[in-house]
Amino acid sequence: MTQSQLQEQLRSLRLGHFAQALLQQQSQATTYDEMSFEERLGLLAQHEIHCRQDSKVKRLLRQATLRLEAHASRLEYRAERGLRKDKVATLLSGQYLHHAHNIIVTGATGCGKTYFACALARQACEQHHTVRYYRLGQLLDELNIGHADGSYRQQLAQLAKKELLILGVFQGSCRLSC
């Protein structure tokens, strides 16, 4: 079997990252000479798994339609924000997802609720959960349109498939509640 035939077979099996890693191993033969077949095969499989997981997280983040590229490590815990590290840590662990709870982030404009919600959503995506972030007004507009064009039930079914639904809601005070 030729190298190109093997590459084609790997791609037809949807092992594209495996094939890419194999080419890398072949191009750097001296690096892998002393490794056993099983060790090299394990590295190839590990590369495929890592790339698939990375692709899954990217797909979940894209589908979540997050407004910001927020990261939990960049959250600010100033007293006026009302964020408690212990509660945030519990949320970031993702335990609430196993109980099918949703999160509603409230607070005044500019106090960081969108960033907080997006950080939670990113963390959930990194844990391979399906997420959707909405501003409440946007969701209500989409559902009203769904009533008009007949897609309302389909929209509700899509929402029900999400493991985490995050709604941003305007409120008068400047405290974030978890």
mmCIF file of C-alpha atoms in Angstrom:
data_model
loop_
_atom_site.group_PDB
_atom_site.id
_atom_site.type_symbol
_atom_site.label_atom_id
_atom_site.label_comp_id
_atom_site.label_asym_id
_atom_site.label_seq_id
_atom_site.Cartn_x
_atom_site.Cartn_y
_atom_site.Cartn_z
ATOM 1 C CA MET A 1 0.000 0.000 0.000
ATOM 2 C CA THR A 2 1.343 3.390 -0.901
ATOM 3 C CA GLN A 3 1.543 6.327 1.449
ATOM 4 C CA SER A 4 -1.121 8.208 -0.522
ATOM 5 C CA GLN A 5 -3.479 5.208 -0.375
ATOM 6 C CA LEU A 6 -3.034 5.002 3.382
ATOM 7 C CA GLN A 7 -3.679 8.739 3.726
ATOM 8 C CA GLU A 8 -6.839 8.368 1.627
ATOM 9 C CA GLN A 9 -8.059 5.451 3.744
ATOM 10 C CA LEU A 10 -7.467 7.383 6.948
ATOM 11 C CA ARG A 11 -9.382 10.355 5.568
ATOM 12 C CA SER A 12 -12.255 8.131 4.413
ATOM 13 C CA LEU A 13 -12.421 6.809 7.991
ATOM 14 C CA ARG A 14 -12.596 10.432 9.131
ATOM 15 C CA LEU A 15 -9.184 10.214 10.785
ATOM 16 C CA GLY A 16 -7.815 13.354 9.168
ATOM 17 C CA HIS A 17 -5.904 14.513 12.224
ATOM 18 C CA PHE A 18 -4.466 11.027 12.621
ATOM 19 C CA ALA A 19 -3.321 11.179 8.988
ATOM 20 C CA GLN A 20 -1.775 14.603 9.565
ATOM 21 C CA ALA A 21 0.102 13.358 12.623
ATOM 22 C CA LEU A 22 1.295 10.309 10.690
ATOM 23 C CA LEU A 23 2.766 12.567 8.012
ATOM 24 C CA GLN A 24 4.524 14.524 10.744
ATOM 25 C CA GLN A 25 5.932 11.323 12.220
ATOM 26 C CA GLN A 26 7.130 10.213 8.791
ATOM 27 C CA SER A 27 8.794 13.541 8.102
ATOM 28 C CA GLN A 28 10.620 13.413 11.449
ATOM 29 C CA ALA A 29 11.530 9.725 11.373
ATOM 30 C CA THR A 30 14.605 10.019 13.595
ATOM 31 C CA THR A 31 12.471 11.447 16.396
ATOM 32 C CA TYR A 32 10.250 8.359 16.447
ATOM 33 C CA ASP A 33 12.773 5.622 15.503
ATOM 34 C CA GLU A 34 13.276 4.341 19.010
ATOM 35 C CA MET A 35 9.577 4.181 19.842
ATOM 36 C CA SER A 36 7.618 0.947 19.582
ATOM 37 C CA PHE A 37 4.768 0.563 17.113
ATOM 38 C CA GLU A 38 2.252 0.773 19.961
ATOM 39 C CA GLU A 39 3.813 3.978 21.323
ATOM 40 C CA ARG A 40 3.692 5.646 17.921
ATOM 41 C CA LEU A 41 0.162 4.427 17.298
ATOM 42 C CA GLY A 42 -0.831 5.733 20.733
ATOM 43 C CA LEU A 43 0.583 9.172 19.908
ATOM 44 C CA LEU A 44 -1.387 9.218 16.651
ATOM 45 C CA ALA A 45 -4.606 8.212 18.392
ATOM 46 C CA GLN A 46 -4.002 10.739 21.169
ATOM 47 C CA HIS A 47 -3.518 13.485 18.560
ATOM 48 C CA GLU A 48 -6.791 12.530 16.836
ATOM 49 C CA ILE A 49 -8.687 12.552 20.144
ATOM 50 C CA HIS A 50 -7.212 15.906 21.178
ATOM 51 C CA CYS A 51 -8.064 17.515 17.840
ATOM 52 C CA ARG A 52 -11.620 16.153 17.927
ATOM 53 C CA GLN A 53 -12.172 17.489 21.422
ATOM 54 C CA ASP A 54 -10.765 20.867 20.401
ATOM 55 C CA SER A 55 -13.047 20.935 17.350
ATOM 56 C CA LYS A 56 -16.030 20.037 19.501
ATOM 57 C CA VAL A 57 -15.353 22.889 21.916
ATOM 58 C CA LYS A 58 -14.975 25.333 19.011
ATOM 59 C CA ARG A 59 -18.259 24.110 17.499
ATOM 60 C CA LEU A 60 -20.072 24.395 20.839
ATOM 61 C CA LEU A 61 -18.729 27.922 21.347
ATOM 62 C CA ARG A 62 -19.829 28.936 17.869
ATOM 63 C CA GLN A 63 -23.327 27.498 18.431
ATOM 64 C CA ALA A 64 -23.606 29.208 21.818
ATOM 65 C CA THR A 65 -23.548 32.605 20.038
ATOM 66 C CA LEU A 66 -21.667 34.287 22.847
ATOM 67 C CA ARG A 67 -21.433 38.059 22.655
ATOM 68 C CA LEU A 68 -17.979 38.253 24.222
ATOM 69 C CA GLU A 69 -14.871 36.128 24.413
ATOM 70 C CA ALA A 70 -14.974 35.925 28.181
ATOM 71 C CA HIS A 71 -12.817 33.750 30.394
ATOM 72 C CA ALA A 72 -13.502 32.663 33.954
ATOM 73 C CA SER A 73 -9.898 33.399 34.904
ATOM 74 C CA ARG A 74 -10.477 37.081 34.118
ATOM 75 C CA LEU A 75 -13.558 37.586 36.304
ATOM 76 C CA GLU A 76 -13.278 40.447 38.765
ATOM 77 C CA TYR A 77 -14.563 39.914 42.281
ATOM 78 C CA ARG A 78 -14.892 43.514 43.463
ATOM 79 C CA ALA A 79 -17.438 43.869 46.267
ATOM 80 C CA GLU A 80 -19.788 46.117 44.277
ATOM 81 C CA ARG A 81 -20.219 43.408 41.650
ATOM 82 C CA GLY A 82 -21.773 41.017 44.155
ATOM 83 C CA LEU A 83 -19.852 37.999 42.912
ATOM 84 C CA ARG A 84 -18.890 35.488 45.555
ATOM 85 C CA LYS A 85 -15.902 33.320 44.705
ATOM 86 C CA ASP A 86 -17.416 30.236 46.313
ATOM 87 C CA LYS A 87 -20.645 30.480 44.296
ATOM 88 C CA VAL A 88 -18.795 31.260 41.083
ATOM 89 C CA ALA A 89 -16.449 28.316 41.664
ATOM 90 C CA THR A 90 -19.461 26.036 42.115
ATOM 91 C CA LEU A 91 -20.970 27.296 38.866
ATOM 92 C CA LEU A 92 -17.676 26.933 37.010
ATOM 93 C CA SER A 93 -17.406 23.310 38.129
ATOM 94 C CA GLY A 94 -20.507 22.597 36.043
ATOM 95 C CA GLN A 95 -22.322 20.645 38.757
ATOM 96 C CA TYR A 96 -25.546 22.557 38.122
ATOM 97 C CA LEU A 97 -25.569 21.329 34.529
ATOM 98 C CA HIS A 98 -26.181 17.773 35.662
ATOM 99 C CA HIS A 99 -29.375 18.996 37.350
ATOM 100 C CA ALA A 100 -30.555 20.729 34.137
ATOM 101 C CA HIS A 101 -30.633 24.183 35.775
ATOM 102 C CA ASN A 102 -30.618 27.355 33.740
ATOM 103 C CA ILE A 103 -28.955 30.630 34.701
ATOM 104 C CA ILE A 104 -30.432 34.084 34.534
ATOM 105 C CA VAL A 105 -27.840 36.844 34.862
ATOM 106 C CA THR A 106 -29.280 40.162 36.043
ATOM 107 C CA GLY A 107 -27.876 43.583 36.803
ATOM 108 C CA ALA A 108 -27.689 47.147 35.558
ATOM 109 C CA THR A 109 -26.142 48.061 32.250
ATOM 110 C CA GLY A 110 -22.371 48.029 32.444
ATOM 111 C CA CYS A 111 -21.914 45.979 35.605
ATOM 112 C CA GLY A 112 -20.511 42.932 33.782
ATOM 113 C CA LYS A 113 -23.441 40.546 33.495
ATOM 114 C CA THR A 114 -22.776 39.768 29.829
ATOM 115 C CA TYR A 115 -19.117 39.038 30.511
ATOM 116 C CA PHE A 116 -20.034 36.856 33.484
ATOM 117 C CA ALA A 117 -22.639 34.934 31.495
ATOM 118 C CA CYS A 118 -20.254 34.421 28.597
ATOM 119 C CA ALA A 119 -17.528 33.176 30.957
ATOM 120 C CA LEU A 120 -19.939 30.608 32.404
ATOM 121 C CA ALA A 121 -21.038 29.607 28.930
ATOM 122 C CA ARG A 122 -17.440 29.193 27.739
ATOM 123 C CA GLN A 123 -16.666 27.012 30.747
ATOM 124 C CA ALA A 124 -19.704 24.833 30.012
ATOM 125 C CA CYS A 125 -18.671 24.485 26.359
ATOM 126 C CA GLU A 126 -15.177 23.464 27.444
ATOM 127 C CA GLN A 127 -16.862 20.761 29.537
ATOM 128 C CA HIS A 128 -18.659 19.635 26.313
ATOM 129 C CA HIS A 129 -22.123 20.916 27.235
ATOM 130 C CA THR A 130 -24.502 22.503 24.742
ATOM 131 C CA VAL A 131 -25.122 26.158 25.535
ATOM 132 C CA ARG A 132 -27.117 29.030 24.155
ATOM 133 C CA TYR A 133 -26.782 32.619 25.311
ATOM 134 C CA TYR A 134 -29.619 35.067 24.691
ATOM 135 C CA ARG A 135 -30.519 38.544 25.667
ATOM 136 C CA LEU A 136 -34.102 38.158 26.806
ATOM 137 C CA GLY A 137 -35.416 40.715 24.317
ATOM 138 C CA GLN A 138 -33.721 38.887 21.444
ATOM 139 C CA LEU A 139 -35.221 35.565 22.512
ATOM 140 C CA LEU A 140 -38.713 37.044 22.834
ATOM 141 C CA ASP A 141 -38.385 38.660 19.400
ATOM 142 C CA GLU A 142 -37.340 35.349 17.844
ATOM 143 C CA LEU A 143 -40.206 33.505 19.543
ATOM 144 C CA ASN A 144 -42.710 36.140 18.344
ATOM 145 C CA ILE A 145 -41.426 35.717 14.801
ATOM 146 C CA GLY A 146 -41.760 31.962 15.295
ATOM 147 C CA HIS A 147 -45.424 32.416 16.167
ATOM 148 C CA ALA A 148 -45.918 34.337 12.939
ATOM 149 C CA ASP A 149 -44.047 31.988 10.597
ATOM 150 C CA GLY A 150 -45.061 28.689 12.231
ATOM 151 C CA SER A 151 -41.647 27.719 13.590
ATOM 152 C CA TYR A 152 -42.504 28.332 17.258
ATOM 153 C CA ARG A 153 -42.668 24.651 18.269
ATOM 154 C CA GLN A 154 -39.418 23.950 16.452
ATOM 155 C CA GLN A 155 -37.750 26.862 18.273
ATOM 156 C CA LEU A 156 -38.930 25.530 21.640
ATOM 157 C CA ALA A 157 -37.654 22.056 20.742
ATOM 158 C CA GLN A 158 -34.236 23.525 19.888
ATOM 159 C CA LEU A 159 -34.129 25.420 23.179
ATOM 160 C CA ALA A 160 -35.067 22.270 25.100
ATOM 161 C CA LYS A 161 -32.060 20.455 23.604
ATOM 162 C CA LYS A 162 -29.615 22.899 25.202
ATOM 163 C CA GLU A 163 -28.085 21.782 28.457
ATOM 164 C CA LEU A 164 -27.547 25.383 29.510
ATOM 165 C CA LEU A 165 -29.659 28.342 28.519
ATOM 166 C CA ILE A 166 -28.318 31.698 29.640
ATOM 167 C CA LEU A 167 -30.642 34.713 29.543
ATOM 168 C CA GLY A 168 -29.372 38.253 30.040
ATOM 169 C CA VAL A 169 -32.096 40.372 31.641
ATOM 170 C CA PHE A 170 -31.968 44.117 32.389
ATOM 171 C CA GLN A 171 -32.641 45.085 36.015
ATOM 172 C CA GLY A 172 -32.178 48.303 37.936
ATOM 173 C CA SER A 173 -29.519 47.377 40.495
ATOM 174 C CA CYS A 174 -25.842 46.717 39.833
ATOM 175 C CA ARG A 175 -25.393 43.355 41.534
ATOM 176 C CA LEU A 176 -24.862 40.038 39.835
ATOM 177 C CA SER A 177 -26.750 37.195 41.394
ATOM 178 C CA CYS A 178 -25.802 33.564 40.992
#
